[in-house]
mmCIF file of C-alpha atoms and ligand atoms in Angstrom:
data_model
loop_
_atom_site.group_PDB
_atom_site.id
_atom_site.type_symbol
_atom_site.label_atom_id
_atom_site.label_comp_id
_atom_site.label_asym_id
_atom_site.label_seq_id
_atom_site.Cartn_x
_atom_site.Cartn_y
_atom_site.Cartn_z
ATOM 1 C CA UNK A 272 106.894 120.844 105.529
ATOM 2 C CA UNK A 273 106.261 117.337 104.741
ATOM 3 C CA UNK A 274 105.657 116.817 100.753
ATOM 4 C CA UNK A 275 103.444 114.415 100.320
ATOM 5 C CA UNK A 276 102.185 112.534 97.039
ATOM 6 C CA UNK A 277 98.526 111.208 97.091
ATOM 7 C CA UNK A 278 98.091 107.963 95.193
ATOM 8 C CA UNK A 279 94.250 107.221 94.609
ATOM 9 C CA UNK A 280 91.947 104.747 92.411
ATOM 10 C CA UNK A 281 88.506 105.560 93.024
ATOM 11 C CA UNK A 282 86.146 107.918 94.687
ATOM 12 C CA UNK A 283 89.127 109.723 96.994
ATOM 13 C CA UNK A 284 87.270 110.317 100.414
ATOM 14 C CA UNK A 285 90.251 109.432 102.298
ATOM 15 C CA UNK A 286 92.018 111.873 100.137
ATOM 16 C CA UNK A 287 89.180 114.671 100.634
ATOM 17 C CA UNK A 288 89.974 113.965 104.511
ATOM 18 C CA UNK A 289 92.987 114.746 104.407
ATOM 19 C CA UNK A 290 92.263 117.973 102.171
ATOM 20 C CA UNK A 291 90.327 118.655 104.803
ATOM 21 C CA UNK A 292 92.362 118.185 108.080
ATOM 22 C CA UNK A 293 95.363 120.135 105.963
ATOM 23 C CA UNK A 294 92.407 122.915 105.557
ATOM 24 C CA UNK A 295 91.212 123.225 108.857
ATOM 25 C CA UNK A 296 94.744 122.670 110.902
ATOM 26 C CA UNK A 297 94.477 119.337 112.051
ATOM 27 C CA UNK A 298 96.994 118.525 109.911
ATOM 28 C CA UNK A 299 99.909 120.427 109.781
ATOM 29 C CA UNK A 300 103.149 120.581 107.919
ATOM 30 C CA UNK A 301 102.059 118.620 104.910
ATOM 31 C CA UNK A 302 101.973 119.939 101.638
ATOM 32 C CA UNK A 303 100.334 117.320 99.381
ATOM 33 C CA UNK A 304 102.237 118.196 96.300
ATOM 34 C CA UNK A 305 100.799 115.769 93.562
ATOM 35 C CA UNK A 306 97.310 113.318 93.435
ATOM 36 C CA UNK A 307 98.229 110.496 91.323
ATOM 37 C CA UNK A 308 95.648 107.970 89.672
ATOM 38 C CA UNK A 309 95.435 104.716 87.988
ATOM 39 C CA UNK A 310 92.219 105.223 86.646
ATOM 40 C CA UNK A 311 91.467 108.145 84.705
ATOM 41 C CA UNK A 312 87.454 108.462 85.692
ATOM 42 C CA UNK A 313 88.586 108.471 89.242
ATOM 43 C CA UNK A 314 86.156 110.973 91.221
ATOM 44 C CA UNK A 315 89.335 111.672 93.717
ATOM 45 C CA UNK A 316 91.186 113.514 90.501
ATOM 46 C CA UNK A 317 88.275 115.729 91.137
ATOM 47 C CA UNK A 318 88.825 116.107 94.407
ATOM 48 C CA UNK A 319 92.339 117.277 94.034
ATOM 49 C CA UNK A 320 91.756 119.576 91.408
ATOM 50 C CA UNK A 321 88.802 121.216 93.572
ATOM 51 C CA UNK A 322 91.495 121.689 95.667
ATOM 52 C CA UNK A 323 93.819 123.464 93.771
ATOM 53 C CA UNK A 324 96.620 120.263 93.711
ATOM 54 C CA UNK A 325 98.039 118.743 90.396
ATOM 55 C CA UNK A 326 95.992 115.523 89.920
ATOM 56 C CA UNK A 327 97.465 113.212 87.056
ATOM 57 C CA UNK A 328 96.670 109.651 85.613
ATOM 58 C CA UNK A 329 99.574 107.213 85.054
ATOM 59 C CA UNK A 330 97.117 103.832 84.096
ATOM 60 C CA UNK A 331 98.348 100.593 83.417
ATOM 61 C CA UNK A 332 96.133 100.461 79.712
ATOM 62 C CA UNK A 333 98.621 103.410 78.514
ATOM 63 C CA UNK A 334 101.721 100.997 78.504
ATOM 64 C CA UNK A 335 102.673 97.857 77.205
ATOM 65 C CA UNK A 336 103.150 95.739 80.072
ATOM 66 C CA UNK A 337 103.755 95.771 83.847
ATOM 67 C CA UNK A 338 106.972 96.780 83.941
ATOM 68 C CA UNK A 339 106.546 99.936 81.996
ATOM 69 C CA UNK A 340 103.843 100.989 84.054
ATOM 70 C CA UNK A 341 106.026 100.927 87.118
ATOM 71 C CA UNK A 342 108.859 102.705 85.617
ATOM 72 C CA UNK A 343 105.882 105.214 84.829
ATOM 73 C CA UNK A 344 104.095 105.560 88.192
ATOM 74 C CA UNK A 345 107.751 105.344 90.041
ATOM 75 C CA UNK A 346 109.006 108.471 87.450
ATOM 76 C CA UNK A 347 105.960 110.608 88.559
ATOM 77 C CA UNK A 348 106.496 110.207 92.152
ATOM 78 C CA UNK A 349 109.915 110.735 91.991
ATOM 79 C CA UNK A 350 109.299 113.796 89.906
ATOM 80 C CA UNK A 351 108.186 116.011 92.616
ATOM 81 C CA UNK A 352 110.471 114.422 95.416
ATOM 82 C CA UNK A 353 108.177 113.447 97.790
ATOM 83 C CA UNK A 354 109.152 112.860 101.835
ATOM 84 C CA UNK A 355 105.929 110.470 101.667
ATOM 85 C CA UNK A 356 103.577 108.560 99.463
ATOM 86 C CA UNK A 357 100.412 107.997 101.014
ATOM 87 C CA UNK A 358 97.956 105.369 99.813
ATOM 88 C CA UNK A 359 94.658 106.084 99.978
ATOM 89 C CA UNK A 360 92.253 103.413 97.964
ATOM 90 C CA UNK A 361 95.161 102.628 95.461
ATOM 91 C CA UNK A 362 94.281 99.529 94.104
ATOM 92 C CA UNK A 363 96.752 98.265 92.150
ATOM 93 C CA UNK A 364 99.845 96.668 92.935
ATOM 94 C CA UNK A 365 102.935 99.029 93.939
ATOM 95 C CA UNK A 366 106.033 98.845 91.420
ATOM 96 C CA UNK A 367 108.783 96.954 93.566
ATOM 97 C CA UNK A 368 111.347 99.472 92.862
ATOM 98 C CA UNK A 369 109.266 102.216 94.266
ATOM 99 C CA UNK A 370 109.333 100.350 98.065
ATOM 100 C CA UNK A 371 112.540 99.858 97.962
ATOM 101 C CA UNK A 372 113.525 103.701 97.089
ATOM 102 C CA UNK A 373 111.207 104.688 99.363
ATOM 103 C CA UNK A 374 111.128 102.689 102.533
ATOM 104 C CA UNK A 375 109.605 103.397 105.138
ATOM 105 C CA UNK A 376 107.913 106.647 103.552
ATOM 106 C CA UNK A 377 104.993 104.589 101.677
ATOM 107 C CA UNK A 378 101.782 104.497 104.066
ATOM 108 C CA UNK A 379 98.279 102.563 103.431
ATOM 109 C CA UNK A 380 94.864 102.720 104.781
ATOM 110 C CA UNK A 381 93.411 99.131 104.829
ATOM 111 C CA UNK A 382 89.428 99.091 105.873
ATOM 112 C CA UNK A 383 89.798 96.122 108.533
ATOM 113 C CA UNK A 384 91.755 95.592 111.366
ATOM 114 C CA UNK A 385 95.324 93.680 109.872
ATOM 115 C CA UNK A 386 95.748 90.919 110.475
ATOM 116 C CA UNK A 387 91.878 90.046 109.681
ATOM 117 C CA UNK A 388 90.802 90.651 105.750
ATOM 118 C CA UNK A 389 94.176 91.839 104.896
ATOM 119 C CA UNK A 390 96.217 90.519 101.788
ATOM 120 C CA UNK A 391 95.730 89.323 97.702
ATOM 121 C CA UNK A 392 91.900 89.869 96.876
ATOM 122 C CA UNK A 393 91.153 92.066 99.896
ATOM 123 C CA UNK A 394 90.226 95.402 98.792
ATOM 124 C CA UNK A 395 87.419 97.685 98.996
ATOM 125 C CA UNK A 396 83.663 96.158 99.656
ATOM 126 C CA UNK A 397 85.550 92.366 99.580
ATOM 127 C CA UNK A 398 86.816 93.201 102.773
ATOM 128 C CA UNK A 399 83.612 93.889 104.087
ATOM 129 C CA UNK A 400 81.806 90.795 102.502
ATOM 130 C CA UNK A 401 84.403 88.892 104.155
ATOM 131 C CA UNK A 402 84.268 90.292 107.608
ATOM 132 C CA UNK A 403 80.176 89.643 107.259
ATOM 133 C CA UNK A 404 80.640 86.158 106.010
ATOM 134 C CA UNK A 405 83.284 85.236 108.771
ATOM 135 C CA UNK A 406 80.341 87.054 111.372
ATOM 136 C CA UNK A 407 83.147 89.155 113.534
ATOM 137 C CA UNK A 408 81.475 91.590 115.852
ATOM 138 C CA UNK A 409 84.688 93.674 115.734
ATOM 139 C CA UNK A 410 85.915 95.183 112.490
ATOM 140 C CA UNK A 411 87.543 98.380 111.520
ATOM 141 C CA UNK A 412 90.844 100.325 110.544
ATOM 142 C CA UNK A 413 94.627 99.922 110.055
ATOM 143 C CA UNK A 414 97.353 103.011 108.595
ATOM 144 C CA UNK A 415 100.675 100.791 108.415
ATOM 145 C CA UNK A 416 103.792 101.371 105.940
ATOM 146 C CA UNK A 417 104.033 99.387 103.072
ATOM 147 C CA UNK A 418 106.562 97.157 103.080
ATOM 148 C CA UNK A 419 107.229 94.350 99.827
ATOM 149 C CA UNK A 420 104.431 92.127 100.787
ATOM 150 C CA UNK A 421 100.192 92.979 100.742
ATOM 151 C CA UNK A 422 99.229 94.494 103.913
ATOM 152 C CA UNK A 423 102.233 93.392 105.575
ATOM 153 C CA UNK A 424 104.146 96.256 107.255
ATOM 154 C CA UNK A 425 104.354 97.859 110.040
ATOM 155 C CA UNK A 426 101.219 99.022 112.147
ATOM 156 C CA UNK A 427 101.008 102.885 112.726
ATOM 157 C CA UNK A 428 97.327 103.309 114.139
ATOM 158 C CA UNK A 429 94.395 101.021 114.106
ATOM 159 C CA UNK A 430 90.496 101.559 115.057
ATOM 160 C CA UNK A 431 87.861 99.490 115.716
ATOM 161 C CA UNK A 432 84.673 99.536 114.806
ATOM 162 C CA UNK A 433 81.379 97.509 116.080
ATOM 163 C CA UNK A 434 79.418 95.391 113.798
ATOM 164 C CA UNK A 435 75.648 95.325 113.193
ATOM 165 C CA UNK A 436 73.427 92.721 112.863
ATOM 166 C CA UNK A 437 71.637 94.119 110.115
ATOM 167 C CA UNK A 438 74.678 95.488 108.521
ATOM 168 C CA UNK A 439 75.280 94.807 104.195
ATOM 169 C CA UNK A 440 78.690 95.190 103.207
ATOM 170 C CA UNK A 441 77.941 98.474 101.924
ATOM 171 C CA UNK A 442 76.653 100.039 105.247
ATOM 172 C CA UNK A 443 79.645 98.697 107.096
ATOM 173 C CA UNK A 444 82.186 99.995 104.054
ATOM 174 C CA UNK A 445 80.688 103.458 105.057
ATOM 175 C CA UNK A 446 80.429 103.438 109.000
ATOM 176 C CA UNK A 447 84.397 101.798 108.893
ATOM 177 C CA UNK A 448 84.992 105.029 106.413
ATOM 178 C CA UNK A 449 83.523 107.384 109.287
ATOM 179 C CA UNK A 450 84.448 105.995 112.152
ATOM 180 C CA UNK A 451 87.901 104.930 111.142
ATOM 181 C CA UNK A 452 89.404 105.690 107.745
ATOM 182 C CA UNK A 453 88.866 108.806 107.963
ATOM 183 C CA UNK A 454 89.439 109.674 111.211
ATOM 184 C CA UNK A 455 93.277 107.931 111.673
ATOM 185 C CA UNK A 456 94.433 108.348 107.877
ATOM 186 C CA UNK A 457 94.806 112.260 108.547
ATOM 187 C CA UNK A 458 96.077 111.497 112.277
ATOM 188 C CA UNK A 459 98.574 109.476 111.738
ATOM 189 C CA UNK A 460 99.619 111.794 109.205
ATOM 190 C CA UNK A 461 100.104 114.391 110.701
ATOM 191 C CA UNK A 462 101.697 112.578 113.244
ATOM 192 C CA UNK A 463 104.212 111.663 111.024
ATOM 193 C CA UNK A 464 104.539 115.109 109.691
ATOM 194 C CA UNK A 465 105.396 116.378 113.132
ATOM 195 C CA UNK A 466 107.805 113.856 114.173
ATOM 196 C CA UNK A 467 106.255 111.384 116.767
ATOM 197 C CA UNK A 468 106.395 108.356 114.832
ATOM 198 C CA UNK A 469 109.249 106.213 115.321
ATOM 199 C CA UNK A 470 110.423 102.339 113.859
ATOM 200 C CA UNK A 471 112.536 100.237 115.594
ATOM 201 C CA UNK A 472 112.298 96.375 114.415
ATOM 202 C CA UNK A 473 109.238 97.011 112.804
ATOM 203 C CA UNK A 474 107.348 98.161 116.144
ATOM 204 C CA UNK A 475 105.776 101.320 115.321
ATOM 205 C CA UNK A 476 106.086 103.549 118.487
ATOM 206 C CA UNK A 477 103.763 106.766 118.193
ATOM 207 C CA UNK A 478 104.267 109.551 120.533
ATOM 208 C CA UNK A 479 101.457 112.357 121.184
HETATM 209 C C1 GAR B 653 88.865 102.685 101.274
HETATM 210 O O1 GAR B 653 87.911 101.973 102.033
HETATM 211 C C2 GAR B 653 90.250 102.125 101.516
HETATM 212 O O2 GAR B 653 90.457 101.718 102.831
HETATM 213 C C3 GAR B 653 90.235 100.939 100.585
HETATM 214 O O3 GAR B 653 89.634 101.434 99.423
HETATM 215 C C4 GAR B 653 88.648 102.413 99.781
HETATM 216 C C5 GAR B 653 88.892 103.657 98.956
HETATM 217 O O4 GAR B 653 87.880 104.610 99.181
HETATM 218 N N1 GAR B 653 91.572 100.436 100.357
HETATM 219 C C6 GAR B 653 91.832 99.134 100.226
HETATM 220 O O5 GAR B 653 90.984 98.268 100.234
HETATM 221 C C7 GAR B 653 93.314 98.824 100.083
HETATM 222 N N2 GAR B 653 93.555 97.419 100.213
HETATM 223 P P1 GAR B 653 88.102 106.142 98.849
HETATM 224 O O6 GAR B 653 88.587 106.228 97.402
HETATM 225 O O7 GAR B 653 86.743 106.763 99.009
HETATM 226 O O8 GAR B 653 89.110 106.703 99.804
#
């Protein structure tokens, strides 16, 4: 069983997806163990505790400064042992010393294809005003590790997803969310879970 702690900052519907693949089978041998939030009034807290999972806040406002805060969020995780932190809408920026201690076993969803709207200031709808603004056809979804830089490491899975003409940033946010996020965030967990990804030179090699 893969323990896995969920790390969250708003509304958690890539976290209720993969709730829900772990409920229905499509994910197997993952246990997500803890839900962990930077903002307390996060709806994906919710979400976990609907689900019967310990949901806690560790929030940058609680402690003095920066450095604090990631002793904090890096003391939670490591208090249930995880095999893998996933990412899933955590906006904030992740504590140095937790990459390093956990390398390779820190995974993101990023709502564009990397490496298009990726990086500082790309999060959320500002990925999707961008994408409109630039006028790609093409957009969509990465799951890579996290590796010291922003949106940087290694690719895992990727889907695209077609633009519309008449699409806002908000109607694109949501079809990327159901046709991508939350369609390859529980796959290529489970993937993971059961063995078939593999890292050599920081190719991601995925095997079904
Ligand atoms: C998702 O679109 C996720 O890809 C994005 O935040 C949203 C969270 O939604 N993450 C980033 O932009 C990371 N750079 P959710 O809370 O409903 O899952």
């Amino acid at each position: 069983m893969l323990k896995v702690v969920v790390c969250v900052s708003g509304g958690g519907t890539n976290l209720q997806a993969v709730i829900d693949g772990v409920q229905k089978g499509s994910v197997t041998n993952v246990e997500i163990v803890r839900v962990i939030s930077n903002n307390k009034n996060a709806y994906a807290l919710e979400r976990a505790k609907n689900a019967g999972i310990e949901a806690i806040c560790v929030s940058p406002r609680d402690y003095a400064g920066r450095e604090q805060f990631n002793e904090a969020l890096t003391r939670e995780v490591d208090a249930v042992s995880p095999d893998l932190v996933v990412l899933a809408g955590f906006l904030v920026m992740i504590p140095p010393q937790l990459i390093k201690k956990y390398e390779n076993r820190i995974i993101n969803i990023h709502p564009s294809l990397i490496p298009s709207f990726c990086g500082t200031g790309f999060y959320g709808l500002k990925v999707h005003e961008a994408a409109l603004a630039r006028g790609v056809k093409v957009t969509g979804a990465t799951v890579h590790f996290v590796d010291e830089g922003m949106d940087t490491g290694p690719i895992i899975m990727q889907k695209p997803v077609m633009v519309r003409d008449d699409d806002t940033p908000e109607t694109l946010q949501r079809r990327v969310m159901e046709e991508a996020e939350w369609i390859i965030l529980p796959w290529s967990l489970n993937l993971i879970a059961n063995g078939k990804v593999t890292m050599e030179n920081r190719q991601v090699r995925v095997s079904e």
